[in-house]
PDB file of C-alpha atoms in Angstrom:
ATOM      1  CA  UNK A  28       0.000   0.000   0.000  1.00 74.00           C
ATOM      2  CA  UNK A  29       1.489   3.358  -0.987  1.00 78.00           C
ATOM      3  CA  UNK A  30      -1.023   5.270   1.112  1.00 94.00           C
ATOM      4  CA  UNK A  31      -2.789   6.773  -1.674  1.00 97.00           C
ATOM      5  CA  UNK A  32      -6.207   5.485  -2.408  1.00 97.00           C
ATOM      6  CA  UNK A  33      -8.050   6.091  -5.624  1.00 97.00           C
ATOM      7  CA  UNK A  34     -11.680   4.999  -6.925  1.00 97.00           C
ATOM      8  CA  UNK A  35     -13.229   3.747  -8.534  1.00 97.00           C
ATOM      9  CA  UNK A  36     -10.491   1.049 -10.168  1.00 96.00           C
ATOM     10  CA  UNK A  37     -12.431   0.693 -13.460  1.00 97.00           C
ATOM     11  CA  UNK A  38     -15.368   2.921 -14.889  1.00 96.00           C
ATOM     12  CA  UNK A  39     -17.187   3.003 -18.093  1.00 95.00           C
ATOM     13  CA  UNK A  40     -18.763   6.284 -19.313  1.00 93.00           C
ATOM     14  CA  UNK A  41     -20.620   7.305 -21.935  1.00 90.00           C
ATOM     15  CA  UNK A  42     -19.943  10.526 -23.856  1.00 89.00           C
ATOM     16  CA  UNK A  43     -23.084  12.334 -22.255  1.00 87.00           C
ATOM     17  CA  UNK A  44     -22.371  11.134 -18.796  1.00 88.00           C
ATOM     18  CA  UNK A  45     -21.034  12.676 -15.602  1.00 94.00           C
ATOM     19  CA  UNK A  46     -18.741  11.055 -13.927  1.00 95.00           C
ATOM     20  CA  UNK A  47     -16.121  11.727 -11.329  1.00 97.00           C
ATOM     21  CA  UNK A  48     -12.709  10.076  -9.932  1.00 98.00           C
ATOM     22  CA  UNK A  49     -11.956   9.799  -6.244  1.00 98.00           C
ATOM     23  CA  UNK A  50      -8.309  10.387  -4.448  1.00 98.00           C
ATOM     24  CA  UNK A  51      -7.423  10.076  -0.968  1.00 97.00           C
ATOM     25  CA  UNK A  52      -3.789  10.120   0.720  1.00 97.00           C
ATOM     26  CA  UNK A  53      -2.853   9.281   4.086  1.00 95.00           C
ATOM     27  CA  UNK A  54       0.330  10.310   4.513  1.00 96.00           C
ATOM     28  CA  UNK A  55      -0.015  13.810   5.282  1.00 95.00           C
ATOM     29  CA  UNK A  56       1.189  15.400   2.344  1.00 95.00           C
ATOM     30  CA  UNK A  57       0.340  19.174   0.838  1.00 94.00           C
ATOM     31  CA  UNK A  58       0.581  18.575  -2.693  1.00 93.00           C
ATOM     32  CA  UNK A  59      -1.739  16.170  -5.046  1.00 95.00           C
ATOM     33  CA  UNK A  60      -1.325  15.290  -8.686  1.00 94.00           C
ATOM     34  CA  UNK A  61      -3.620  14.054 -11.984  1.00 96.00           C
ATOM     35  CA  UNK A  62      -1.105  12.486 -14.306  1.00 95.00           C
ATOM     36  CA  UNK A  63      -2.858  10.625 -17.677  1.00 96.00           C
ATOM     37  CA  UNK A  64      -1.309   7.514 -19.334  1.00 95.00           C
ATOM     38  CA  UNK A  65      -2.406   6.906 -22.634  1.00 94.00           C
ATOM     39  CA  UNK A  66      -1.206   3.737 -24.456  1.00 88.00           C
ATOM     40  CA  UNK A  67       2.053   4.497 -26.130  1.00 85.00           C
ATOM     41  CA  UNK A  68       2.109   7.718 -24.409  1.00 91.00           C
ATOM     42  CA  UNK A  69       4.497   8.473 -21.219  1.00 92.00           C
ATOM     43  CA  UNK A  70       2.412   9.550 -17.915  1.00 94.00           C
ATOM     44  CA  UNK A  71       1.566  13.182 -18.709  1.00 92.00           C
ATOM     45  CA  UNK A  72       0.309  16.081 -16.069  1.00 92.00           C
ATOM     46  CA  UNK A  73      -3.025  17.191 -16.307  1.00 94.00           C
ATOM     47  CA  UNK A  74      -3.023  19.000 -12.788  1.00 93.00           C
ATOM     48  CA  UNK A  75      -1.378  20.403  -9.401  1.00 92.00           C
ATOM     49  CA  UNK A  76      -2.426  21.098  -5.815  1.00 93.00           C
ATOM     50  CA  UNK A  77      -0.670  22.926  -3.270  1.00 88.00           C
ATOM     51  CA  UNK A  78      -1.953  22.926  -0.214  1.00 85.00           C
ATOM     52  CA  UNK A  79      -5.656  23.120  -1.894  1.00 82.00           C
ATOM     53  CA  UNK A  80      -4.488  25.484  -4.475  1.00 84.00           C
ATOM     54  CA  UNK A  81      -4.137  24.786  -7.803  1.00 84.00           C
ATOM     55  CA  UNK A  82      -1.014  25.529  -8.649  1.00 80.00           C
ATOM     56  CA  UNK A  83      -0.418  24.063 -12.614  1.00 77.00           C
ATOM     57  CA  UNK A  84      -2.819  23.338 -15.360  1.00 76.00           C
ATOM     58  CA  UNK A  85      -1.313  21.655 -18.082  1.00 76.00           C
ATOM     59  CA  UNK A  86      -3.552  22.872 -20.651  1.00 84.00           C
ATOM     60  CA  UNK A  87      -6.425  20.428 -20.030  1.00 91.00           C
ATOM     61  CA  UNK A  88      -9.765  20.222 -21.665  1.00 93.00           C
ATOM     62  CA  UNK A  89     -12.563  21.641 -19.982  1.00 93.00           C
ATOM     63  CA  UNK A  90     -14.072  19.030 -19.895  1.00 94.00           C
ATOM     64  CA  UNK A  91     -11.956  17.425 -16.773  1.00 96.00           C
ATOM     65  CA  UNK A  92     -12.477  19.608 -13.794  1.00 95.00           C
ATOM     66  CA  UNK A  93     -10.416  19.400 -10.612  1.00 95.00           C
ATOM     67  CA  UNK A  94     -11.451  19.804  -7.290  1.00 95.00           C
ATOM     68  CA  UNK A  95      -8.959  19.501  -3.812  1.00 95.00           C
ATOM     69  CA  UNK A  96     -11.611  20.482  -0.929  1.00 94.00           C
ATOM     70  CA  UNK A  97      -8.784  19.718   1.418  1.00 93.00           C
ATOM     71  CA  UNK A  98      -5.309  18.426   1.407  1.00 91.00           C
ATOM     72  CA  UNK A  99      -5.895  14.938   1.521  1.00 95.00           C
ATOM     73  CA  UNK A 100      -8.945  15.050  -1.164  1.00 97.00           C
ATOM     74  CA  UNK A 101      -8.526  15.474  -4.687  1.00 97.00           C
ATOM     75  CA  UNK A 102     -11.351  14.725  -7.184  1.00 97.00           C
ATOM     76  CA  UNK A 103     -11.114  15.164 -11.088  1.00 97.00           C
ATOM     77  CA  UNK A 104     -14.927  14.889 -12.384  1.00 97.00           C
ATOM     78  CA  UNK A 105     -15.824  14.152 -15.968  1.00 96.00           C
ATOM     79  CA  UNK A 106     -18.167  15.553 -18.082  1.00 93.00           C
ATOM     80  CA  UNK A 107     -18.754  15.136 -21.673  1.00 93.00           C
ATOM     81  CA  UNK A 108     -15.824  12.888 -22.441  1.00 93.00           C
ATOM     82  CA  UNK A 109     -14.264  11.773 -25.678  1.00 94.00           C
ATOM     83  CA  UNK A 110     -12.892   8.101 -26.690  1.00 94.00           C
ATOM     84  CA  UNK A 111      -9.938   9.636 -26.883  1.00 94.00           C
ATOM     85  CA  UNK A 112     -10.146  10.183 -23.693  1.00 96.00           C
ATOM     86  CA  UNK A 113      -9.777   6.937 -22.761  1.00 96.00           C
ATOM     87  CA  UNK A 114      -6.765   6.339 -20.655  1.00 97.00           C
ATOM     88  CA  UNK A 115      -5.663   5.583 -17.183  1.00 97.00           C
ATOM     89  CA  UNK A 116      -5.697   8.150 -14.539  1.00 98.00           C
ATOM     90  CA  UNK A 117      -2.848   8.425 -11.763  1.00 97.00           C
ATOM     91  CA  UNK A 118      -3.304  10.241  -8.344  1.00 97.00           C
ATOM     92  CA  UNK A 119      -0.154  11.421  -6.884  1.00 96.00           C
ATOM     93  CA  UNK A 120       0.940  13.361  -3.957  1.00 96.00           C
ATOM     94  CA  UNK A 121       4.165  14.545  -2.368  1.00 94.00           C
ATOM     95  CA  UNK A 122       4.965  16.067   0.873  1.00 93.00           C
ATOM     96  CA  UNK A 123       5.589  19.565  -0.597  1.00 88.00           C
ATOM     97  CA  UNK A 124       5.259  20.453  -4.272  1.00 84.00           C
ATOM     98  CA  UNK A 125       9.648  21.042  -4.627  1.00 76.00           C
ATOM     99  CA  UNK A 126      10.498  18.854  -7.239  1.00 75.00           C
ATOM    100  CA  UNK A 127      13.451  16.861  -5.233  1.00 83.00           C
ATOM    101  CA  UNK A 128      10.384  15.168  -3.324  1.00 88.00           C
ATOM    102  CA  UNK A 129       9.395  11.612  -4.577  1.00 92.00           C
ATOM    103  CA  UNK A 130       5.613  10.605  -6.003  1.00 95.00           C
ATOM    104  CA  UNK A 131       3.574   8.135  -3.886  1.00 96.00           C
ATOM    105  CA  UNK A 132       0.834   7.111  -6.595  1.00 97.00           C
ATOM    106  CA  UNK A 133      -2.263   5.584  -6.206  1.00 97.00           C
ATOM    107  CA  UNK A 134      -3.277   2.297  -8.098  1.00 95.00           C
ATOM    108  CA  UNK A 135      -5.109   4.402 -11.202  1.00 96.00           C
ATOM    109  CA  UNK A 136      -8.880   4.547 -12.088  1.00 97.00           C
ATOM    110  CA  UNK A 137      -8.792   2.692 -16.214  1.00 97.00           C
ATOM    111  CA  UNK A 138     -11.197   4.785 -17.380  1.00 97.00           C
ATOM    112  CA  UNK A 139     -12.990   3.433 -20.787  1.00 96.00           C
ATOM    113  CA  UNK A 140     -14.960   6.278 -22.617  1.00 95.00           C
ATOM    114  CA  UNK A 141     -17.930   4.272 -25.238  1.00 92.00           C
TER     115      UNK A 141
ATOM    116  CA  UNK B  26       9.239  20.546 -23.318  1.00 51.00           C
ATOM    117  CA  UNK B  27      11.499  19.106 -21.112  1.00 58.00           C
ATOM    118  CA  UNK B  28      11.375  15.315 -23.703  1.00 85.00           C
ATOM    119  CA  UNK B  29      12.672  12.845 -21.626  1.00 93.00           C
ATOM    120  CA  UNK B  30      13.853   9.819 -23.736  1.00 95.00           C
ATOM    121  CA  UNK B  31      14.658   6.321 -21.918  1.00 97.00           C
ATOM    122  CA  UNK B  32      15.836   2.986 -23.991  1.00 97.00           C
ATOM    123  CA  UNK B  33      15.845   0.372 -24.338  1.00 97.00           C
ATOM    124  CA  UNK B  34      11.771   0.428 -25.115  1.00 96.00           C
ATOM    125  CA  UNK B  35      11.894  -3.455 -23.732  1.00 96.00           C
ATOM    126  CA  UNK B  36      14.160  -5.645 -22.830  1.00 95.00           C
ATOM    127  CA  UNK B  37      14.241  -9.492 -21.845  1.00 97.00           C
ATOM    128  CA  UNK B  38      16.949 -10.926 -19.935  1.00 97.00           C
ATOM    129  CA  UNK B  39      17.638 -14.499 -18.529  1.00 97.00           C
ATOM    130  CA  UNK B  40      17.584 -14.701 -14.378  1.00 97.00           C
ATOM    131  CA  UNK B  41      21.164 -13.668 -12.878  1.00 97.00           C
ATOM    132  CA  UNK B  42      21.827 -11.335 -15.777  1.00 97.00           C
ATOM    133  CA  UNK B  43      22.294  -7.806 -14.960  1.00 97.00           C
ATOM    134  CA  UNK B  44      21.451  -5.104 -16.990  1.00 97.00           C
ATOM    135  CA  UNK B  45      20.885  -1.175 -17.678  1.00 96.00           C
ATOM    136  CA  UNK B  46      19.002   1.185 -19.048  1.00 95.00           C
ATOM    137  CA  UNK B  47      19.347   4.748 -19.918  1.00 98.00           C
ATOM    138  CA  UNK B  48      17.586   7.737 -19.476  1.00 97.00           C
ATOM    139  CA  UNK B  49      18.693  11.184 -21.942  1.00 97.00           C
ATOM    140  CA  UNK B  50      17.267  14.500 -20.845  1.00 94.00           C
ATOM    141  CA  UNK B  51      17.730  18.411 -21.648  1.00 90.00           C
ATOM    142  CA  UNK B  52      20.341  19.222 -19.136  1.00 88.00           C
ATOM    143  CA  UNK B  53      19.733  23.235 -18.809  1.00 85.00           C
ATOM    144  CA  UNK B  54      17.591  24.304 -16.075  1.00 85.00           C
ATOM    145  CA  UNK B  55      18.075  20.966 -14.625  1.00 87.00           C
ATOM    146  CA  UNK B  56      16.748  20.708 -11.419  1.00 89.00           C
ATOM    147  CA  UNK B  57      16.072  16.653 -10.186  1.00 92.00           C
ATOM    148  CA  UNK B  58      16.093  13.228 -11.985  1.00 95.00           C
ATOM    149  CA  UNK B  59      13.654  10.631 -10.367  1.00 96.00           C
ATOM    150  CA  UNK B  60      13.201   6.927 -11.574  1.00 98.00           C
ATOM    151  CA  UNK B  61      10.339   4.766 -10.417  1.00 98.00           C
ATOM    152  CA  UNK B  62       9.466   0.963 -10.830  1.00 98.00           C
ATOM    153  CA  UNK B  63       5.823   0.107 -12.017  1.00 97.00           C
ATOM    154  CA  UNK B  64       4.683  -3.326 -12.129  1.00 96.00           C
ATOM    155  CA  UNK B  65       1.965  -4.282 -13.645  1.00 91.00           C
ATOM    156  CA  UNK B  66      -1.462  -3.918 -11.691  1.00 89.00           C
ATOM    157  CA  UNK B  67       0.783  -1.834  -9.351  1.00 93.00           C
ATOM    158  CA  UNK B  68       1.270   1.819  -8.463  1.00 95.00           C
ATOM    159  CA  UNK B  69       4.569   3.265  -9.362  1.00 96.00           C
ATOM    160  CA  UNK B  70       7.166   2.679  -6.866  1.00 96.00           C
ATOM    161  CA  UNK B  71       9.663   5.204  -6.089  1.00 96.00           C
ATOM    162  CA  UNK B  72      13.365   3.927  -6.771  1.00 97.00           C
ATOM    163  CA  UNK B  73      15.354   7.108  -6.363  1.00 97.00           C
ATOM    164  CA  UNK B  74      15.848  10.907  -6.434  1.00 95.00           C
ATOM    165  CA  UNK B  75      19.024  12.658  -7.776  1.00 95.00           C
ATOM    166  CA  UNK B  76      19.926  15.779  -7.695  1.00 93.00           C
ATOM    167  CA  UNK B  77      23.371  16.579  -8.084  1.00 95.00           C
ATOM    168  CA  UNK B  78      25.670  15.406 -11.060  1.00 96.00           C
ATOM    169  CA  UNK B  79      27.427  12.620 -10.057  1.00 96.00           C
ATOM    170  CA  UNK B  80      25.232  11.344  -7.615  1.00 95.00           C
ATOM    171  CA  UNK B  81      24.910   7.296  -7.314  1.00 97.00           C
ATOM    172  CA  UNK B  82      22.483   5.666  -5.451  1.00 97.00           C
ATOM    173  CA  UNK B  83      21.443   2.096  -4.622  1.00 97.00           C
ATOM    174  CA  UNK B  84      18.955   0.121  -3.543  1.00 95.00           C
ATOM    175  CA  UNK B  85      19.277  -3.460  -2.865  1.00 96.00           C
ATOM    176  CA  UNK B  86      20.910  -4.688  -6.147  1.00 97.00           C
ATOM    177  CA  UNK B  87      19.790  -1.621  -8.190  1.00 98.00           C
ATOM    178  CA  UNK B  88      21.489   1.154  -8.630  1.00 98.00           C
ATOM    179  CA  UNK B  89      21.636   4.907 -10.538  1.00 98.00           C
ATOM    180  CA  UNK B  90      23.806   7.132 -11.684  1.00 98.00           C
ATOM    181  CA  UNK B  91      23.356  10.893 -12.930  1.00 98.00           C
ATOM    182  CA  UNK B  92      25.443  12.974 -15.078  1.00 97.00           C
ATOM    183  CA  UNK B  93      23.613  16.635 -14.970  1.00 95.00           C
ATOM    184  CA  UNK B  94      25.932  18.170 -17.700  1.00 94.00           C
ATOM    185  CA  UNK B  95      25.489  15.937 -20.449  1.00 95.00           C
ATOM    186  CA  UNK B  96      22.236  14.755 -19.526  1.00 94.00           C
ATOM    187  CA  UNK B  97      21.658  11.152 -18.820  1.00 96.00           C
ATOM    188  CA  UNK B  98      21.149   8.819 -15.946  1.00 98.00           C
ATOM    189  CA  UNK B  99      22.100   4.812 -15.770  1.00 98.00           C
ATOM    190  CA  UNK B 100      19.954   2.635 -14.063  1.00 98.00           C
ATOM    191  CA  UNK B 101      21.338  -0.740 -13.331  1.00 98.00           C
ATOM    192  CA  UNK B 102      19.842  -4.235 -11.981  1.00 98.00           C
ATOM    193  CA  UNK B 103      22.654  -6.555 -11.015  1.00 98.00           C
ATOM    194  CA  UNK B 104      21.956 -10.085 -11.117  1.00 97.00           C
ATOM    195  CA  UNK B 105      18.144  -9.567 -12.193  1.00 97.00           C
ATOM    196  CA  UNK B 106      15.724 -11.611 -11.273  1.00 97.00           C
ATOM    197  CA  UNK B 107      11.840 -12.537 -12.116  1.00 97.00           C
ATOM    198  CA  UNK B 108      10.433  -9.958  -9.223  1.00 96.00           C
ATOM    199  CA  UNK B 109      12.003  -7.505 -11.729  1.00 97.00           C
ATOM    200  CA  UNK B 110      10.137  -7.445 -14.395  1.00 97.00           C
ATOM    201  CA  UNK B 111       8.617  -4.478 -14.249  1.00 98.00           C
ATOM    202  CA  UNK B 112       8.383  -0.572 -16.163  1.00 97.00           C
ATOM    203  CA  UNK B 113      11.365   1.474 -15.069  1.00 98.00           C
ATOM    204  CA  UNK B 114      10.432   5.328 -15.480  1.00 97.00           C
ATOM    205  CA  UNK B 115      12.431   7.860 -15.600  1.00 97.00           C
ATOM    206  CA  UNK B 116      11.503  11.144 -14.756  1.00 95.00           C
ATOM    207  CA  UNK B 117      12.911  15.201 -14.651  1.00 91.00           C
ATOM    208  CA  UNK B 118      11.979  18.524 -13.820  1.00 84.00           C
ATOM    209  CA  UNK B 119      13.174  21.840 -13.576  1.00 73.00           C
ATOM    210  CA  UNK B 120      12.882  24.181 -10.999  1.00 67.00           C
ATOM    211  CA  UNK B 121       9.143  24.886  -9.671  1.00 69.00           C
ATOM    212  CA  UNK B 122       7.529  22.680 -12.094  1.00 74.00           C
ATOM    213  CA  UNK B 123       6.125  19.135 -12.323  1.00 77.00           C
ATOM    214  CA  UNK B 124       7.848  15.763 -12.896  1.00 86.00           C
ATOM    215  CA  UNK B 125       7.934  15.216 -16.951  1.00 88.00           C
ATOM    216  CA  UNK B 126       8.407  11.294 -17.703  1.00 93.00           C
ATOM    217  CA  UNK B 127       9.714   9.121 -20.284  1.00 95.00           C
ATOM    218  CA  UNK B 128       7.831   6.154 -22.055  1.00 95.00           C
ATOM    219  CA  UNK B 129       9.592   4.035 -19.658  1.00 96.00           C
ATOM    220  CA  UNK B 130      11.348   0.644 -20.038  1.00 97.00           C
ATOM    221  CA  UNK B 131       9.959  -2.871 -19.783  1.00 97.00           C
ATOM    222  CA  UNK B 132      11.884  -5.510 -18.236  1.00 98.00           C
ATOM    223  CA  UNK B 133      11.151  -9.143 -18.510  1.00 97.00           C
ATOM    224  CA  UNK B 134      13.096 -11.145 -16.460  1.00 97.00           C
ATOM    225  CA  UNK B 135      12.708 -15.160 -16.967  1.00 96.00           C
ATOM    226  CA  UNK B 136      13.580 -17.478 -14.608  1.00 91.00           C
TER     227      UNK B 136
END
């Protein structure tokens, strides 16, 4: 267990749903990540938290919105998606947002857009 | 874009070999070089975090090297076996922003 808890593990959407992805940390950390992996694609960053702010958007589609209500909360909800966007999504957090600190990820949500 | 390029893409390699891989990255502005282990159904593992050129660090029977001014890291498994098989990513970042990764490497280690 790396301490960092994400749900659901596997979710189907349609393009016209609403959906939304679930991360939860334990360790105590301030900072919280959304990295993508597409297949044949390294992880890319979608978003940042700092201590509930967000601190980088990596030019994401609207249609993913994040939302940190507290340090050890992060939620990206879905809304509209595209097969394309069919990918797994990574949960991360750190104890500070420097960039000497190590990842702990969560397990990933495979997320399958029909 | 900070393109971080790791190779081999995949490699398979008999139990008790030892191996390497590389990972090539933009060395201005450099700032930290991470690598993690990912095995399948598995989060990614943190192996190690480097931050100054020639730094070496190991872990068991892996190990990493960094060279900051011509911009490449070593990652080495010494006498691999099966519980290796795994993605090795390699990771960088400058200053104030977020970890860019590679594709990664997959090991297959048969016993």
């Amino acid at each position: 267990e790396t301490g960092v808890t994400q749900t659901p593990r596997h979710l189907v959407m349609g393009m016209t749903n609403k959906k939304s992805l679930k991360c939860e940390q334990h360790l105590g950390h301030n900072a919280m990540y959304w990295y993508k992996q597409s297949a044949k694609k390294p992880l890319e960053l979608m978003f940042v938290y700092s201590l509930e702010e967000r601190v980088e958007n990596n030019s994401v589609p609207s249609r993913f919105s994040p939302e940190c209500p507290n340090s050890s909360h992060l939620f990206l909800h879905l809304h509209t998606l595209q097969p394309e966007d069919s990918a797994l999504y990574l949960c991360a957090s750190s104890q500070n947002r420097a960039t000497n600190e190590k990842l702990f990820f969560g397990s990933g949500t495979q997320l399958s857009v029909l | 874009i900070l393109n971080v390029e790791q190779s081999p893409q995949s490699l398979h390699v008999q139990e008790g070999d030892s191996t390497n891989f590389t990972c090539s990255f933009p060395s201005s502005n450099f700032y930290a070089l991470h690598w993690y282990r990912w095995e399948t159904a598995k989060s990614p593992e943190a192996l190690f975090v480097m931050t100054l050129n020639g730094d070496e660090k190991k872990k068991g029977r892996i190990s990493a090297t960094l060279n900051t001014k011509e911009g490449y890291s070593y990652l080495y498994i010494k006498g691999s076996q099966p519980e290796d098989s795994a993605t090795y990513l390699c990771a960088r970042n400058q200053a104030g922003t977020a970890l860019i990764f590679g594709k990664g490497t997959t090991l297959s280690v048969s016993s």
